[in-house]
Amino acid sequence: VDSAFLEQIEAIVGPQGLVTDPIEAQSYLADWRGAYSGVARLIVRPSNTEQVSAVMTLCARAGIAVVPQGGNTGLCGGSIPDSSGDQVVMSLTRMNRVIEVDPLNDTITVEAGVVLQRIQDVALEVNRFFPLSLGAQGSCTVGGNLATNAGGTAVLRYGNMRELTLGIEVVLPDGRIWNGLRGLRKDNTGYDLKQLFIGAEGTLGIITAAVLRLYPQPKAVATAWVAIPSTHAAIDLIRLVQSQCGDRLTGFELMSRVSVEFVAQHIPGCKDVFANAYPWYVLMELSDTRADTNLSEMLEQSLAQAFETGHVLDAVVAASKAQVNALWALREGISEAQNHEGPSLKHDISIAVTQIPDFIATVGQRLAQIVPDLRLVTYGHVGDGNLHYNVSKPIELDSDRFKARADELTEAIYQTTAEFNGSISAEHGLGVAKRDAARRYKAPLELELMQQLKRAIDPNGLMNPGKVL
Ligand SMILES: Cc1cc2nc3c(=O)[nH]c(=O)nc-3n(C[C@H](O)[C@H](O)[C@H](O)COP(=O)(O)OP(=O)(O)OC[C@H]3O[C@@H](n4cnc5c(N)ncnc54)[C@H](O)[C@@H]3O)c2cc1C
């Protein structure tokens, strides 16, 4: 690194704001799965917005690109620098202050480096609830959640990160600070600029703080594990439970038989729930803010009705917190369990809920023509139309032969998704992983508008170059 540049950065962030130890640096230069790695000119850890702004100003003047990073839990390589060694990684994790909690306005204002789990905990302390919930919540940061418009398991009831955000503060690529930290639910004074930065994966600016919505704390929860005959039954079941229980339906996760088998086989402590095997399963959760609401009874009534019509084959409602955890462990273990079954392809797509059964049937037939006997680890937040359409290699097929057909299989999945007017990235973003595929499946006009926005806000292409676009 040019020593004058280093000195100037150090004068802004201090020695503790620089990562110089090569061992420590590794965790900023590779993602947690080891799927992406790069080299950085410098790893900077500013501790406040003014420092972010000063570093950005310096980088902009020197024409140096910056890669924002939060908890580095993203799944598309968006937070990792390229291999040139020219880019600066800016980690926001030292910016971890909760600025204000306002239980009456139902808002919490936090710096971008606050870990998601902490927001949930702080909300709970004032008897409020922050609903964003996902497997990486112990490590991911609010900045990363915003930059990827994270989803998770409560979107059905509360929406994505976009819906949970009222205001943000951003440092622009030229170093200027836009303070949009307003806790307003109504603000029709022109373009809603925060939406540009949410989901932009760090390509338009660095999010430094946010005002997020809080909700009443749910006091009663009921969770059921349900065996169903088909994906059609899953869609009918969502509508039945929603019509009877309203927005108490908070989670609705679908899983194929293979997914559950993998978890039961590979994740210690996880067991299949029923003695019989069924083609599909649903994990369903109701919640209510009144502690005296008998949600289990409500859920049992809906399930009994669905049993009569053949939409449900078997069901169990959790009787204790331990059982609730055991059921969620079955759902949350799928991704890891699949890693024990040899090479796989993982996708995160979305389709209008109504089309899910036809999509699954169509894409299944197409894949079988390319490689027979694939093991389809299909699961996801089906209440939101979001499927993790994952494919594990057939037992008998050699790993290299499976890998040789990987692009063809992925292309068939994306092509079918496009034909169903769906999205090839429901919640994980594009990063570098899906950047080129998005070019094939997004309309040329959409891509042109995205390019124009990028040029307008980041004319020199210094914000996370090579990601998304
Ligand atoms: C076990 C597991 C389960 C997961 N489950 C889900 C899930 O259910 N739903 C879901 O949506 N995701 C899920 N994810 C993906 C991931 O956790 C989310 O994308 C998360 O929001 C990323 O946050 P992060 O702080 O780790 O961001 P990082 O990984 O550090 O960065 C992600 C992207 O955001 C950019 N970025 C980070 N901070 C900022 C900032 N302050 N300003 C501007 N840009 C920034 C980065 O440049 C990068 O492009 C899961 C990941 C794991 C490992």
Short mmCIF file of C-alpha atoms and ligand atoms in Angstrom, two decimals:
data_model
loop_
_atom_site.label_atom_id
_atom_site.label_comp_id
_atom_site.label_asym_id
_atom_site.label_seq_id
_atom_site.Cartn_x
_atom_site.Cartn_y
_atom_site.Cartn_z
CA VAL A 1 0.00 0.00 0.00
CA ASP A 2 1.15 3.51 -0.81
CA SER A 3 2.39 4.72 2.58
CA ALA A 4 1.03 8.28 2.25
CA PHE A 5 -2.48 6.85 1.61
CA LEU A 6 -2.12 4.50 4.57
CA GLU A 7 -1.04 7.33 6.84
CA GLN A 8 -4.00 9.45 5.79
CA ILE A 9 -6.43 6.61 6.48
CA GLU A 10 -4.80 5.89 9.82
CA ALA A 11 -5.09 9.55 10.75
CA ILE A 12 -8.87 9.19 10.25
CA VAL A 13 -9.62 5.82 11.86
CA GLY A 14 -6.71 5.39 14.26
CA PRO A 15 -4.59 2.23 14.52
CA GLN A 16 -7.49 0.18 15.89
CA GLY A 17 -9.46 1.02 12.76
CA LEU A 18 -7.07 -0.89 10.50
CA VAL A 19 -6.68 -4.65 10.18
CA THR A 20 -3.02 -5.34 9.54
CA ASP A 21 -2.53 -8.81 11.02
CA PRO A 22 -2.53 -11.24 8.04
CA ILE A 23 -4.29 -14.01 10.00
CA GLU A 24 -7.04 -11.68 11.21
CA ALA A 25 -7.34 -10.23 7.70
CA GLN A 26 -8.34 -13.63 6.29
CA SER A 27 -11.80 -13.46 7.86
CA TYR A 28 -12.47 -10.23 5.91
CA LEU A 29 -11.13 -11.60 2.63
CA ALA A 30 -13.09 -14.84 2.27
CA ASP A 31 -16.68 -15.77 2.92
CA TRP A 32 -17.57 -18.24 5.68
CA ARG A 33 -18.10 -21.14 3.23
CA GLY A 34 -14.79 -20.56 1.48
CA ALA A 35 -16.67 -20.12 -1.80
CA TYR A 36 -15.30 -16.62 -2.47
CA SER A 37 -11.98 -15.03 -1.61
CA GLY A 38 -10.00 -11.97 -2.68
CA VAL A 39 -7.16 -9.61 -1.85
CA ALA A 40 -7.48 -6.10 -0.40
CA ARG A 41 -5.32 -3.00 -0.58
CA LEU A 42 -6.50 -2.23 2.95
CA ILE A 43 -9.11 -3.33 5.48
CA VAL A 44 -10.63 -0.35 7.28
CA ARG A 45 -12.92 -0.43 10.30
CA PRO A 46 -14.30 3.07 10.95
CA SER A 47 -16.12 3.71 14.22
CA ASN A 48 -18.56 6.44 13.18
CA THR A 49 -20.25 8.01 10.15
CA GLU A 50 -17.79 10.92 9.97
CA GLN A 51 -14.91 8.45 9.66
CA VAL A 52 -16.76 6.53 6.92
CA SER A 53 -17.29 9.82 5.12
CA ALA A 54 -13.65 10.91 5.44
CA VAL A 55 -12.36 7.53 4.22
CA MET A 56 -14.78 7.56 1.28
CA THR A 57 -13.72 11.10 0.35
CA LEU A 58 -10.08 10.04 0.34
CA CYS A 59 -10.79 6.91 -1.71
CA ALA A 60 -12.91 8.91 -4.19
CA ARG A 61 -10.09 11.42 -4.71
CA ALA A 62 -7.57 8.61 -5.26
CA GLY A 63 -9.98 6.64 -7.51
CA ILE A 64 -9.89 3.64 -5.15
CA ALA A 65 -12.88 1.26 -5.05
CA VAL A 66 -14.52 0.33 -1.75
CA VAL A 67 -16.23 -2.94 -0.77
CA PRO A 68 -18.62 -2.52 2.19
CA GLN A 69 -18.80 -5.45 4.58
CA GLY A 70 -21.00 -6.32 7.57
CA GLY A 71 -21.07 -9.73 9.21
CA ASN A 72 -19.81 -11.37 6.00
CA THR A 73 -22.62 -13.95 6.10
CA GLY A 74 -23.93 -13.15 2.61
CA LEU A 75 -24.34 -16.05 0.23
CA CYS A 76 -23.44 -14.41 -3.10
CA GLY A 77 -19.88 -13.12 -2.58
CA GLY A 78 -21.01 -9.46 -2.43
CA SER A 79 -18.85 -8.51 0.56
CA ILE A 80 -15.55 -9.94 -0.74
CA PRO A 81 -12.99 -7.87 -2.71
CA ASP A 82 -11.79 -9.03 -6.12
CA SER A 83 -8.34 -10.54 -6.72
CA SER A 84 -6.67 -7.31 -7.93
CA GLY A 85 -5.51 -6.16 -4.50
CA ASP A 86 -6.66 -2.63 -5.45
CA GLN A 87 -9.87 -2.45 -3.42
CA VAL A 88 -10.42 -1.25 0.13
CA VAL A 89 -12.65 -3.42 2.33
CA MET A 90 -14.70 -1.27 4.69
CA SER A 91 -16.07 -3.27 7.60
CA LEU A 92 -18.85 -1.55 9.56
CA THR A 93 -18.74 -3.90 12.55
CA ARG A 94 -17.25 -1.32 14.94
CA MET A 95 -20.29 0.87 14.35
CA ASN A 96 -22.44 -1.13 16.73
CA ARG A 97 -24.31 1.44 18.80
CA VAL A 98 -28.03 1.40 19.41
CA ILE A 99 -28.74 5.12 19.01
CA GLU A 100 -32.33 5.32 20.24
CA VAL A 101 -35.28 3.10 21.13
CA ASP A 102 -38.69 4.78 20.95
CA PRO A 103 -41.38 2.31 22.07
CA LEU A 104 -44.15 4.86 21.51
CA ASN A 105 -43.18 5.64 17.92
CA ASP A 106 -42.41 1.90 17.65
CA THR A 107 -38.93 2.53 16.23
CA ILE A 108 -35.33 1.66 16.95
CA THR A 109 -32.43 3.65 15.50
CA VAL A 110 -29.16 1.75 15.12
CA GLU A 111 -25.76 2.02 13.52
CA ALA A 112 -25.12 -0.25 10.55
CA GLY A 113 -22.80 -2.65 12.35
CA VAL A 114 -25.29 -3.72 15.02
CA VAL A 115 -25.83 -7.49 14.88
CA LEU A 116 -29.42 -8.49 14.08
CA GLN A 117 -29.83 -10.63 17.21
CA ARG A 118 -29.00 -7.61 19.37
CA ILE A 119 -31.79 -5.55 17.81
CA GLN A 120 -34.23 -8.34 18.67
CA ASP A 121 -32.89 -8.44 22.26
CA VAL A 122 -33.01 -4.66 22.77
CA ALA A 123 -36.57 -4.57 21.41
CA LEU A 124 -37.57 -7.32 23.84
CA GLU A 125 -36.19 -5.31 26.79
CA VAL A 126 -38.82 -2.62 26.09
CA ASN A 127 -41.53 -5.21 25.41
CA ARG A 128 -41.41 -4.68 21.65
CA PHE A 129 -40.54 -7.00 18.78
CA PHE A 130 -38.22 -6.73 15.78
CA PRO A 131 -39.40 -9.44 13.40
CA LEU A 132 -36.52 -10.02 10.97
CA SER A 133 -35.34 -13.54 11.75
CA LEU A 134 -32.84 -15.68 9.87
CA GLY A 135 -30.28 -18.42 10.42
CA ALA A 136 -27.33 -15.98 10.45
CA GLN A 137 -28.87 -13.56 12.98
CA GLY A 138 -26.08 -14.05 15.52
CA SER A 139 -23.51 -12.64 13.05
CA CYS A 140 -25.20 -10.64 10.27
CA THR A 141 -25.50 -6.87 10.68
CA VAL A 142 -28.31 -4.46 10.01
CA GLY A 143 -26.21 -2.83 7.25
CA GLY A 144 -25.92 -6.19 5.48
CA ASN A 145 -29.61 -6.92 6.10
CA LEU A 146 -30.50 -3.62 4.45
CA ALA A 147 -28.00 -3.94 1.61
CA THR A 148 -29.41 -7.39 0.73
CA ASN A 149 -33.03 -6.60 1.65
CA ALA A 150 -32.95 -9.73 3.81
CA GLY A 151 -36.04 -11.91 4.17
CA GLY A 152 -36.10 -14.91 6.50
CA THR A 153 -38.88 -16.76 8.23
CA ALA A 154 -41.34 -14.02 9.26
CA VAL A 155 -41.81 -12.25 5.91
CA LEU A 156 -45.29 -13.69 5.45
CA ARG A 157 -46.56 -11.58 8.36
CA TYR A 158 -44.08 -8.66 8.59
CA GLY A 159 -42.39 -8.28 5.18
CA ASN A 160 -38.75 -8.06 4.09
CA MET A 161 -36.17 -5.64 5.48
CA ARG A 162 -37.53 -3.05 3.07
CA GLU A 163 -40.92 -3.11 4.82
CA LEU A 164 -39.24 -2.93 8.23
CA THR A 165 -37.29 0.25 7.47
CA LEU A 166 -38.43 3.85 7.89
CA GLY A 167 -35.19 5.75 7.35
CA ILE A 168 -31.49 5.30 6.60
CA GLU A 169 -28.27 7.28 6.68
CA VAL A 170 -25.89 6.75 3.76
CA VAL A 171 -22.38 7.85 2.89
CA LEU A 172 -22.31 8.47 -0.85
CA PRO A 173 -19.43 7.39 -3.12
CA ASP A 174 -18.02 10.94 -3.06
CA GLY A 175 -18.02 10.98 0.76
CA ARG A 176 -21.07 13.18 1.35
CA ILE A 177 -23.48 12.08 4.09
CA TRP A 178 -27.19 11.78 3.34
CA ASN A 179 -29.06 11.78 6.64
CA GLY A 180 -32.42 10.18 5.95
CA LEU A 181 -32.89 8.96 9.55
CA ARG A 182 -36.58 9.82 9.80
CA GLY A 183 -38.98 7.67 11.77
CA LEU A 184 -41.97 8.58 9.61
CA ARG A 185 -44.63 6.22 8.38
CA LYS A 186 -45.88 8.81 5.94
CA ASP A 187 -43.57 10.92 3.80
CA ASN A 188 -44.69 11.69 0.26
CA THR A 189 -42.16 14.36 -0.58
CA GLY A 190 -40.94 12.88 -3.83
CA TYR A 191 -38.80 9.85 -4.64
CA ASP A 192 -38.32 7.38 -1.80
CA LEU A 193 -34.51 7.47 -1.98
CA LYS A 194 -33.85 4.96 0.80
CA GLN A 195 -35.34 2.23 -1.40
CA LEU A 196 -32.49 2.70 -3.89
CA PHE A 197 -29.87 1.81 -1.30
CA ILE A 198 -31.86 -1.05 0.26
CA GLY A 199 -31.11 -4.16 -1.78
CA ALA A 200 -28.29 -2.43 -3.72
CA GLU A 201 -25.66 -4.72 -2.12
CA GLY A 202 -23.33 -1.81 -1.44
CA THR A 203 -23.12 -0.69 -5.08
CA LEU A 204 -24.57 2.81 -4.52
CA GLY A 205 -23.30 3.88 -1.10
CA ILE A 206 -22.46 2.79 2.43
CA ILE A 207 -25.40 2.52 4.80
CA THR A 208 -24.24 3.82 8.17
CA ALA A 209 -27.44 3.84 10.26
CA ALA A 210 -31.16 3.08 10.07
CA VAL A 211 -34.51 3.70 11.74
CA LEU A 212 -36.39 0.39 11.91
CA ARG A 213 -39.97 -0.45 12.79
CA LEU A 214 -40.87 -2.25 16.00
CA TYR A 215 -44.01 -4.27 16.68
CA PRO A 216 -45.91 -5.51 19.72
CA GLN A 217 -44.18 -8.52 21.25
CA PRO A 218 -45.97 -11.80 20.43
CA LYS A 219 -46.95 -13.48 23.71
CA ALA A 220 -48.52 -16.68 22.41
CA VAL A 221 -47.08 -18.98 19.75
CA ALA A 222 -48.31 -22.26 18.30
CA THR A 223 -46.20 -24.39 15.98
CA ALA A 224 -47.26 -27.41 13.95
CA TRP A 225 -45.48 -30.00 11.83
CA VAL A 226 -47.81 -31.16 9.11
CA ALA A 227 -47.59 -33.93 6.50
CA ILE A 228 -49.32 -33.11 3.22
CA PRO A 229 -49.90 -35.06 0.02
CA SER A 230 -48.86 -32.48 -2.57
CA THR A 231 -47.67 -28.95 -3.19
CA HIS A 232 -51.25 -28.06 -4.24
CA ALA A 233 -52.31 -29.01 -0.72
CA ALA A 234 -49.70 -26.62 0.70
CA ILE A 235 -51.13 -23.66 -1.20
CA ASP A 236 -54.73 -24.53 -0.23
CA LEU A 237 -53.59 -24.92 3.37
CA ILE A 238 -52.03 -21.44 3.49
CA ARG A 239 -55.25 -19.89 2.29
CA LEU A 240 -57.38 -21.95 4.70
CA VAL A 241 -55.25 -21.06 7.73
CA GLN A 242 -55.01 -17.41 6.69
CA SER A 243 -58.76 -17.14 6.24
CA GLN A 244 -59.34 -18.64 9.69
CA CYS A 245 -56.45 -17.17 11.67
CA GLY A 246 -55.76 -13.95 9.74
CA ASP A 247 -52.31 -12.47 10.10
CA ARG A 248 -51.62 -14.64 13.13
CA LEU A 249 -50.08 -16.93 10.50
CA THR A 250 -46.45 -15.86 10.86
CA GLY A 251 -44.49 -18.67 9.22
CA PHE A 252 -45.26 -21.29 6.60
CA GLU A 253 -42.30 -23.39 5.47
CA LEU A 254 -42.52 -26.21 2.93
CA MET A 255 -40.09 -29.15 2.77
CA SER A 256 -39.77 -32.11 0.42
CA ARG A 257 -39.38 -35.62 1.85
CA VAL A 258 -35.74 -35.79 0.77
CA SER A 259 -34.97 -32.58 2.71
CA VAL A 260 -36.34 -34.06 5.94
CA GLU A 261 -34.58 -37.40 5.36
CA PHE A 262 -31.24 -35.62 4.99
CA VAL A 263 -31.71 -33.72 8.26
CA ALA A 264 -32.82 -36.82 10.18
CA GLN A 265 -29.76 -38.67 8.85
CA HIS A 266 -27.09 -36.03 9.32
CA ILE A 267 -27.99 -33.51 12.01
CA PRO A 268 -27.40 -34.84 15.51
CA GLY A 269 -30.53 -34.73 17.67
CA CYS A 270 -32.93 -34.31 14.72
CA LYS A 271 -35.51 -37.06 14.22
CA ASP A 272 -38.28 -37.63 11.72
CA VAL A 273 -41.57 -36.65 13.38
CA PHE A 274 -43.92 -39.32 11.99
CA ALA A 275 -43.43 -43.10 11.72
CA ASN A 276 -44.62 -43.00 8.09
CA ALA A 277 -42.88 -41.16 5.26
CA TYR A 278 -44.92 -38.47 3.44
CA PRO A 279 -44.11 -36.63 0.20
CA TRP A 280 -44.18 -33.09 1.62
CA TYR A 281 -44.15 -31.37 5.01
CA VAL A 282 -45.11 -27.94 6.27
CA LEU A 283 -43.85 -26.17 9.38
CA MET A 284 -46.49 -23.67 10.37
CA GLU A 285 -46.45 -21.03 13.08
CA LEU A 286 -49.17 -18.80 14.50
CA SER A 287 -48.45 -15.97 16.90
CA ASP A 288 -50.55 -13.46 18.82
CA THR A 289 -49.84 -10.53 21.10
CA ARG A 290 -52.40 -11.73 23.70
CA ALA A 291 -50.94 -14.32 26.03
CA ASP A 292 -54.39 -15.81 26.72
CA THR A 293 -55.20 -16.58 23.07
CA ASN A 294 -55.53 -20.32 22.65
CA LEU A 295 -53.54 -20.57 19.45
CA SER A 296 -52.96 -24.32 19.68
CA GLU A 297 -56.68 -24.93 19.67
CA MET A 298 -57.13 -22.54 16.76
CA LEU A 299 -54.40 -24.32 14.80
CA GLU A 300 -55.80 -27.77 15.65
CA GLN A 301 -59.24 -26.73 14.39
CA SER A 302 -57.85 -25.55 11.05
CA LEU A 303 -55.76 -28.70 10.70
CA ALA A 304 -58.73 -30.94 11.55
CA GLN A 305 -60.75 -29.27 8.81
CA ALA A 306 -57.89 -29.70 6.33
CA PHE A 307 -57.61 -33.35 7.39
CA GLU A 308 -61.28 -33.88 6.46
CA THR A 309 -60.69 -32.53 2.95
CA GLY A 310 -57.51 -34.58 2.45
CA HIS A 311 -55.17 -31.56 2.46
CA VAL A 312 -53.46 -32.84 5.60
CA LEU A 313 -52.33 -36.45 6.12
CA ASP A 314 -50.90 -36.16 9.61
CA ALA A 315 -50.06 -33.33 11.99
CA VAL A 316 -48.64 -32.58 15.39
CA VAL A 317 -48.89 -29.31 17.34
CA ALA A 318 -45.84 -28.68 19.55
CA ALA A 319 -46.67 -29.01 23.25
CA SER A 320 -43.52 -27.39 24.67
CA LYS A 321 -40.79 -24.91 23.81
CA ALA A 322 -38.41 -27.87 23.41
CA GLN A 323 -40.71 -29.37 20.77
CA VAL A 324 -40.97 -26.04 18.97
CA ASN A 325 -37.17 -25.86 18.83
CA ALA A 326 -36.95 -29.46 17.63
CA LEU A 327 -39.36 -28.72 14.77
CA TRP A 328 -37.50 -25.58 13.70
CA ALA A 329 -34.20 -27.52 13.92
CA LEU A 330 -35.58 -29.90 11.28
CA ARG A 331 -36.23 -26.95 8.98
CA GLU A 332 -33.04 -25.05 9.75
CA GLY A 333 -30.78 -28.09 9.41
CA ILE A 334 -31.57 -28.70 5.76
CA SER A 335 -28.82 -26.58 4.23
CA GLU A 336 -26.12 -28.15 6.39
CA ALA A 337 -27.51 -31.70 6.04
CA GLN A 338 -27.40 -31.38 2.28
CA ASN A 339 -23.65 -30.73 2.41
CA HIS A 340 -23.19 -34.30 3.72
CA GLU A 341 -24.75 -35.77 0.58
CA GLY A 342 -22.09 -34.83 -1.96
CA PRO A 343 -22.13 -32.01 -4.52
CA SER A 344 -25.30 -30.00 -4.85
CA LEU A 345 -26.71 -26.94 -6.59
CA LYS A 346 -28.47 -24.35 -4.46
CA HIS A 347 -30.96 -21.82 -5.75
CA ASP A 348 -33.10 -19.15 -4.13
CA ILE A 349 -35.99 -18.37 -6.42
CA SER A 350 -39.46 -16.90 -6.11
CA ILE A 351 -42.68 -17.51 -8.01
CA ALA A 352 -46.21 -16.25 -7.41
CA VAL A 353 -47.59 -18.55 -4.69
CA THR A 354 -50.39 -19.85 -6.92
CA GLN A 355 -47.89 -21.07 -9.53
CA ILE A 356 -45.64 -23.02 -7.16
CA PRO A 357 -47.16 -26.48 -7.76
CA ASP A 358 -46.99 -26.13 -11.57
CA PHE A 359 -43.48 -24.75 -11.36
CA ILE A 360 -42.26 -27.64 -9.21
CA ALA A 361 -43.84 -30.19 -11.57
CA THR A 362 -42.49 -28.55 -14.73
CA VAL A 363 -38.95 -27.97 -13.53
CA GLY A 364 -38.80 -31.49 -12.02
CA GLN A 365 -39.64 -33.03 -15.42
CA ARG A 366 -37.07 -30.88 -17.22
CA LEU A 367 -34.28 -31.74 -14.78
CA ALA A 368 -35.06 -35.46 -15.00
CA GLN A 369 -34.42 -35.27 -18.74
CA ILE A 370 -30.97 -33.79 -18.15
CA VAL A 371 -29.93 -36.00 -15.19
CA PRO A 372 -32.31 -38.75 -13.99
CA ASP A 373 -32.71 -39.60 -10.29
CA LEU A 374 -31.64 -36.24 -8.89
CA ARG A 375 -32.52 -35.77 -5.25
CA LEU A 376 -34.64 -32.65 -5.01
CA VAL A 377 -34.06 -30.81 -1.77
CA THR A 378 -36.92 -28.38 -2.35
CA TYR A 379 -37.87 -26.25 0.65
CA GLY A 380 -38.43 -22.68 1.63
CA HIS A 381 -40.60 -19.81 2.74
CA VAL A 382 -43.43 -20.97 0.52
CA GLY A 383 -45.90 -18.55 2.06
CA ASP A 384 -43.85 -15.85 0.30
CA GLY A 385 -43.49 -17.87 -2.91
CA ASN A 386 -39.81 -18.34 -2.05
CA LEU A 387 -38.23 -21.74 -2.76
CA HIS A 388 -34.72 -22.90 -2.08
CA TYR A 389 -34.77 -25.18 -5.09
CA ASN A 390 -31.71 -27.28 -4.30
CA VAL A 391 -30.54 -30.34 -6.15
CA SER A 392 -28.27 -33.08 -4.78
CA LYS A 393 -26.45 -35.49 -7.04
CA PRO A 394 -28.05 -38.89 -7.70
CA ILE A 395 -26.61 -41.53 -5.35
CA GLU A 396 -25.21 -43.61 -8.18
CA LEU A 397 -23.74 -40.77 -10.23
CA ASP A 398 -20.07 -39.89 -10.01
CA SER A 399 -19.49 -36.38 -8.52
CA ASP A 400 -17.50 -35.09 -11.52
CA ARG A 401 -20.16 -36.19 -13.98
CA PHE A 402 -22.79 -34.40 -11.89
CA LYS A 403 -20.67 -31.23 -11.74
CA ALA A 404 -20.21 -31.37 -15.51
CA ARG A 405 -23.99 -30.99 -15.92
CA ALA A 406 -24.34 -28.29 -13.23
CA ASP A 407 -24.64 -25.29 -15.58
CA GLU A 408 -27.22 -27.06 -17.69
CA LEU A 409 -29.32 -27.91 -14.63
CA THR A 410 -29.11 -24.37 -13.22
CA GLU A 411 -29.99 -22.92 -16.61
CA ALA A 412 -33.10 -25.15 -16.78
CA ILE A 413 -34.16 -23.99 -13.32
CA TYR A 414 -33.62 -20.30 -14.15
CA GLN A 415 -35.25 -20.61 -17.57
CA THR A 416 -38.34 -22.23 -16.03
CA THR A 417 -38.37 -19.55 -13.30
CA ALA A 418 -38.32 -16.87 -16.00
CA GLU A 419 -41.13 -18.58 -17.93
CA PHE A 420 -43.21 -18.50 -14.74
CA ASN A 421 -42.43 -14.78 -14.40
CA GLY A 422 -40.44 -15.45 -11.22
CA SER A 423 -37.14 -14.15 -9.83
CA ILE A 424 -33.79 -15.98 -9.84
CA SER A 425 -32.88 -14.38 -6.51
CA ALA A 426 -35.67 -14.09 -3.96
CA GLU A 427 -33.71 -12.97 -0.89
CA HIS A 428 -29.96 -13.58 -1.16
CA GLY A 429 -29.19 -10.93 -3.81
CA LEU A 430 -26.95 -11.18 -6.87
CA GLY A 431 -23.43 -10.34 -5.60
CA VAL A 432 -21.03 -11.96 -8.03
CA ALA A 433 -22.76 -15.35 -7.87
CA LYS A 434 -25.84 -14.44 -9.89
CA ARG A 435 -24.71 -11.24 -11.59
CA ASP A 436 -24.26 -12.77 -15.04
CA ALA A 437 -27.42 -14.88 -14.83
CA ALA A 438 -29.43 -11.76 -13.93
CA ARG A 439 -28.20 -10.19 -17.16
CA ARG A 440 -29.88 -12.99 -19.07
CA TYR A 441 -33.16 -12.97 -17.17
CA LYS A 442 -33.89 -9.34 -16.38
CA ALA A 443 -35.55 -7.23 -19.07
CA PRO A 444 -33.04 -5.08 -21.03
CA LEU A 445 -34.92 -1.94 -20.02
CA GLU A 446 -34.68 -2.85 -16.32
CA LEU A 447 -30.93 -3.37 -16.69
CA GLU A 448 -30.58 -0.09 -18.57
CA LEU A 449 -32.39 1.82 -15.81
CA MET A 450 -30.23 0.14 -13.16
CA GLN A 451 -27.07 1.15 -15.07
CA GLN A 452 -28.32 4.73 -15.34
CA LEU A 453 -29.01 4.91 -11.61
CA LYS A 454 -25.57 3.49 -10.89
CA ARG A 455 -23.93 6.11 -13.13
CA ALA A 456 -25.96 8.92 -11.56
CA ILE A 457 -25.00 8.06 -7.98
CA ASP A 458 -21.58 6.47 -8.51
CA PRO A 459 -20.26 7.99 -11.78
CA ASN A 460 -16.72 6.69 -11.24
CA GLY A 461 -17.81 3.14 -10.40
CA LEU A 462 -16.08 3.06 -7.00
CA MET A 463 -18.80 1.41 -4.91
CA ASN A 464 -18.42 -2.36 -4.79
CA PRO A 465 -17.59 -2.71 -8.51
CA GLY A 466 -18.31 -6.01 -10.23
CA LYS A 467 -21.25 -6.81 -7.92
CA VAL A 468 -24.90 -6.85 -9.05
CA LEU A 469 -24.27 -5.12 -12.41
C1 LIG B 1 -27.00 -19.79 7.95
C2 LIG B 1 -27.47 -18.66 7.10
C3 LIG B 1 -28.83 -18.46 6.92
C4 LIG B 1 -29.28 -17.39 6.13
N1 LIG B 1 -30.63 -17.22 5.99
C5 LIG B 1 -31.07 -16.17 5.26
C6 LIG B 1 -32.48 -15.95 5.13
O1 LIG B 1 -33.31 -16.71 5.62
N2 LIG B 1 -32.88 -14.87 4.43
C7 LIG B 1 -31.98 -13.99 3.86
O2 LIG B 1 -32.42 -13.01 3.24
N3 LIG B 1 -30.65 -14.20 3.96
C8 LIG B 1 -30.18 -15.25 4.64
N4 LIG B 1 -28.83 -15.46 4.74
C9 LIG B 1 -27.89 -14.57 4.03
C10 LIG B 1 -27.27 -13.43 4.89
O3 LIG B 1 -27.26 -13.73 6.23
C11 LIG B 1 -28.01 -12.14 4.68
O4 LIG B 1 -27.82 -11.77 3.33
C12 LIG B 1 -27.55 -10.97 5.58
O5 LIG B 1 -28.49 -9.93 5.41
C13 LIG B 1 -26.17 -10.43 5.26
O6 LIG B 1 -25.73 -9.56 6.31
P1 LIG B 1 -24.19 -9.34 6.61
O7 LIG B 1 -24.06 -8.26 7.63
O8 LIG B 1 -23.51 -10.60 6.91
O9 LIG B 1 -23.70 -8.76 5.20
P2 LIG B 1 -22.38 -9.12 4.37
O10 LIG B 1 -22.36 -10.56 4.02
O11 LIG B 1 -21.19 -8.57 5.04
O12 LIG B 1 -22.67 -8.26 3.04
C14 LIG B 1 -23.72 -8.61 2.17
C15 LIG B 1 -23.82 -7.52 1.07
O13 LIG B 1 -24.19 -6.28 1.65
C16 LIG B 1 -23.19 -5.29 1.44
N5 LIG B 1 -23.10 -4.52 2.68
C17 LIG B 1 -22.86 -4.98 3.94
N6 LIG B 1 -22.93 -3.98 4.83
C18 LIG B 1 -23.22 -2.86 4.13
C19 LIG B 1 -23.42 -1.49 4.47
N7 LIG B 1 -23.35 -1.08 5.74
N8 LIG B 1 -23.70 -0.61 3.49
C20 LIG B 1 -23.78 -1.01 2.20
N9 LIG B 1 -23.60 -2.27 1.80
C21 LIG B 1 -23.32 -3.19 2.76
C22 LIG B 1 -21.93 -6.06 1.08
O14 LIG B 1 -21.07 -5.28 0.26
C23 LIG B 1 -22.50 -7.25 0.35
O15 LIG B 1 -22.77 -6.93 -0.98
C24 LIG B 1 -28.34 -16.53 5.50
C25 LIG B 1 -26.97 -16.74 5.68
C26 LIG B 1 -26.53 -17.79 6.46
C27 LIG B 1 -25.06 -17.97 6.63
#
